C-alpha atoms as an extended CHARMM CRD file, in Angstrom:
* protein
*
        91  EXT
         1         1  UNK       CA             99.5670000000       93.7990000000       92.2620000000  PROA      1               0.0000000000
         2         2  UNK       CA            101.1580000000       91.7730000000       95.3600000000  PROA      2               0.0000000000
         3         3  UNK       CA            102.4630000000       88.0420000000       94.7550000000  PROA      3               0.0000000000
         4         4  UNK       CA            100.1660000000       86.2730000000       96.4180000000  PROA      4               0.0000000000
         5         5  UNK       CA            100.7510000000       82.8490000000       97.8550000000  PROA      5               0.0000000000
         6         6  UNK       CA             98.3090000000       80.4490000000       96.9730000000  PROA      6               0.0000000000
         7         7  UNK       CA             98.0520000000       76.8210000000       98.5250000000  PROA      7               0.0000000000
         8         8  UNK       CA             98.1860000000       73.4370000000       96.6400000000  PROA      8               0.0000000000
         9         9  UNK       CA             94.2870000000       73.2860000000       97.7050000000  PROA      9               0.0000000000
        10        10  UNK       CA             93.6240000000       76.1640000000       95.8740000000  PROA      10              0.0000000000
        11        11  UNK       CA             91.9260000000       76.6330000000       92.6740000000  PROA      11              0.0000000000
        12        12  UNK       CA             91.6670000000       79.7330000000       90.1090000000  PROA      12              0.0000000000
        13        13  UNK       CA             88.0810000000       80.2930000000       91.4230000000  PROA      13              0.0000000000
        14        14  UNK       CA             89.3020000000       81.1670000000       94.4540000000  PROA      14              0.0000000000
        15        15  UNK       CA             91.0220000000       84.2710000000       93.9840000000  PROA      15              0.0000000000
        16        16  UNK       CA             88.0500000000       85.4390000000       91.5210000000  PROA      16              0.0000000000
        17        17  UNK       CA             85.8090000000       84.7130000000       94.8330000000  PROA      17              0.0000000000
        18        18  UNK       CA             87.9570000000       86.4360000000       97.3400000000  PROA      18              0.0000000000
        19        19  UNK       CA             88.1840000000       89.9940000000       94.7530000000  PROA      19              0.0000000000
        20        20  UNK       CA             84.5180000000       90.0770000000       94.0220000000  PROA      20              0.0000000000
        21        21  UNK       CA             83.8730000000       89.6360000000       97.9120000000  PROA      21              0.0000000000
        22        22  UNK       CA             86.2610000000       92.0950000000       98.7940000000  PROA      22              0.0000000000
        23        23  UNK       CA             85.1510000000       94.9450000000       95.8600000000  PROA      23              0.0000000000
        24        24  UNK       CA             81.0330000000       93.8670000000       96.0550000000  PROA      24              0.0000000000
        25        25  UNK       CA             80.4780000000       92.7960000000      100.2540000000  PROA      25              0.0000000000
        26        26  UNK       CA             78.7760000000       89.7420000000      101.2560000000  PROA      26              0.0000000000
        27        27  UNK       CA             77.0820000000       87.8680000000       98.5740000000  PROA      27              0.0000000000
        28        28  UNK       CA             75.4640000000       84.1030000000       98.4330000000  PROA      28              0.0000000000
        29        29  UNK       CA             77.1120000000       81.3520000000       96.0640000000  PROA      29              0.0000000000
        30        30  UNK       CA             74.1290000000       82.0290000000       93.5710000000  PROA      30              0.0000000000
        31        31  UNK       CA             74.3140000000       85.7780000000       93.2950000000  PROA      31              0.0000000000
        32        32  UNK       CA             78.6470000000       85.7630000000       93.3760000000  PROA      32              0.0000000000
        33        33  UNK       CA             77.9200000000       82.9650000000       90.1720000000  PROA      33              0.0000000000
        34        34  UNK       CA             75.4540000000       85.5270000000       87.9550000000  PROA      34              0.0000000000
        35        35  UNK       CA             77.6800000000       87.9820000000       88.2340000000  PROA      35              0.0000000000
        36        36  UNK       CA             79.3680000000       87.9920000000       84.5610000000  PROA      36              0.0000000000
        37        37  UNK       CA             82.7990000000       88.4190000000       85.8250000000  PROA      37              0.0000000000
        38        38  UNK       CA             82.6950000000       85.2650000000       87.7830000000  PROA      38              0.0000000000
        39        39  UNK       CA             82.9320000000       82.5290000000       84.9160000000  PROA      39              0.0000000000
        40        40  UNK       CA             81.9940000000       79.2150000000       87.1720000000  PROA      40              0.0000000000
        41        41  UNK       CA             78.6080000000       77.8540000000       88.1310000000  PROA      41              0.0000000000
        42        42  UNK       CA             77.1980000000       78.1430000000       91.1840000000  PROA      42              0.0000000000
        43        43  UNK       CA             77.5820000000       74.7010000000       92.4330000000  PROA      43              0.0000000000
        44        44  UNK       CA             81.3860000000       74.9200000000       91.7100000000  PROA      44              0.0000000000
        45        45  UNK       CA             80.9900000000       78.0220000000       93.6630000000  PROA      45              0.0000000000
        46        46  UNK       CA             79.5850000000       76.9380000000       96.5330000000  PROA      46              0.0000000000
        47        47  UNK       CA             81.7620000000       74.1420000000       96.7470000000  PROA      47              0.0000000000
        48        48  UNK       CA             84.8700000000       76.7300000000       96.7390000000  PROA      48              0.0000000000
        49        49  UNK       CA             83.3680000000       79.0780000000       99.3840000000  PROA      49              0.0000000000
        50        50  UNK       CA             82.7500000000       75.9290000000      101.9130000000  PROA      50              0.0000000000
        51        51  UNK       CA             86.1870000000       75.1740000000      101.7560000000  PROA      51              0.0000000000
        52        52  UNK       CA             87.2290000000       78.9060000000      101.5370000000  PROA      52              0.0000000000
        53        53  UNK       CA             85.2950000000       79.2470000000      104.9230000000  PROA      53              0.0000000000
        54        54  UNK       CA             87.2760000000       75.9160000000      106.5980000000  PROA      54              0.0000000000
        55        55  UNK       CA             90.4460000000       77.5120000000      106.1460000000  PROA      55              0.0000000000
        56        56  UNK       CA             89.5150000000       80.8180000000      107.0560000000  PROA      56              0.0000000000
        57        57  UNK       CA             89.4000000000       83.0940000000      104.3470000000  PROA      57              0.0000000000
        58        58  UNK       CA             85.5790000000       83.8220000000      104.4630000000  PROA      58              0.0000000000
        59        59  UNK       CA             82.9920000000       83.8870000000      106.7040000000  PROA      59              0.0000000000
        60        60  UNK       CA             79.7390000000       81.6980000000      106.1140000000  PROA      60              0.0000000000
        61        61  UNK       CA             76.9900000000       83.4120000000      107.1680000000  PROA      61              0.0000000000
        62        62  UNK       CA             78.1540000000       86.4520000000      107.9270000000  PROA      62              0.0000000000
        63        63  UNK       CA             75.0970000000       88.2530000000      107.8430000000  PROA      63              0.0000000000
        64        64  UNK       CA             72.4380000000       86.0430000000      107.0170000000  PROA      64              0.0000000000
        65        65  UNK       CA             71.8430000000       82.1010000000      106.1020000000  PROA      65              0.0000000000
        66        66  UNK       CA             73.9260000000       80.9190000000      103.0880000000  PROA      66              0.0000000000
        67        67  UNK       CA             75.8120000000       84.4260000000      102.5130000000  PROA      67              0.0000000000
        68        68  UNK       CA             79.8020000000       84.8530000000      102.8920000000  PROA      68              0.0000000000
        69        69  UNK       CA             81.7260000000       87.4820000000      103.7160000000  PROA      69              0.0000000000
        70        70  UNK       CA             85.3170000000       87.9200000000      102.9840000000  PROA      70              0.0000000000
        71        71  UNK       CA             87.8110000000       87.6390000000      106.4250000000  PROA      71              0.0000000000
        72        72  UNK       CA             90.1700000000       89.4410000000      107.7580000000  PROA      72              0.0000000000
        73        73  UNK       CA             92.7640000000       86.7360000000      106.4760000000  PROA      73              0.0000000000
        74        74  UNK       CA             90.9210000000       86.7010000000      102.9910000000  PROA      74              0.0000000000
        75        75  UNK       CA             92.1780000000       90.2680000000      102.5730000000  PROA      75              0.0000000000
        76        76  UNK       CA             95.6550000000       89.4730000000      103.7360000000  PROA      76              0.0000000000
        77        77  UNK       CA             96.1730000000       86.6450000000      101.3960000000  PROA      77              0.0000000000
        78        78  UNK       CA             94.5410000000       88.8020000000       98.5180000000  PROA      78              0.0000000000
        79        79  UNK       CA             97.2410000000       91.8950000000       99.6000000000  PROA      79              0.0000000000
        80        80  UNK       CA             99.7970000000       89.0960000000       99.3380000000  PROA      80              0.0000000000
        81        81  UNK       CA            100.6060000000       89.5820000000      103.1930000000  PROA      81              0.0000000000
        82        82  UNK       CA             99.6740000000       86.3830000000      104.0670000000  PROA      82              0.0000000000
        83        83  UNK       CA            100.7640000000       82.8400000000      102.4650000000  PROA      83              0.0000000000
        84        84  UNK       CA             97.6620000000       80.6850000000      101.9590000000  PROA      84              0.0000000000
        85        85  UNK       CA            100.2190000000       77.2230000000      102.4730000000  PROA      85              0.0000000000
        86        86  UNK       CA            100.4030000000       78.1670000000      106.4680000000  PROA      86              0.0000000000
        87        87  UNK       CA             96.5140000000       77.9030000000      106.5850000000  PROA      87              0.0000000000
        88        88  UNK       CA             94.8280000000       75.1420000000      109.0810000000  PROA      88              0.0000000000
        89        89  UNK       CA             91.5630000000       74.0090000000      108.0810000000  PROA      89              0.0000000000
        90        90  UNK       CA             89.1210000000       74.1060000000      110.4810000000  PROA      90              0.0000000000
        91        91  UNK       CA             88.5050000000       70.9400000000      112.0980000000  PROA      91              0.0000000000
């Protein structure tokens, strides 16, 4: 498994986000949180996913209302090819 290079606003939530978007597709906060591999709430999913999508690594409604896709840079960071400390958020 690649080192990957997580930033100091990152939590352990968010890599558990990123791999079950990247193995399962686009998902909403509520089905990604009953899925028993993911072991946080929805709310405290949702929360990570909005601030996922402001630094770019997932796309909020990607294919409908309220469902998030993984990004190009999601996969990067998760392949350890890109370090998550360079990220901008979105203004």
């Amino acid at each position: 498994m690649p080192l990957r290079l997580s930033a100091d606003w990152m939590v352990k939530a968010d890599d558990r986000i990123l791999e079950y978007l990247e193995v399962e597709g686009p998902h909403s906060p509520k089905r990604i949180s009953d899925d028993p591999r993911i072991e946080f709430k929805q709310k405290h999913v949702n929360v990570r996913l909005l601030k996922l999508a402001e630094y770019g690594l997932v796309e909020k409604d990607a294919i409908g209302r309220g469902v998030y896709a993984i990004s190009d840079d999601g996969r990067a960071y998760l392949d350890g090819e890109l370090d998550a400390r360079e990220l901008d958020a979105d203004e």
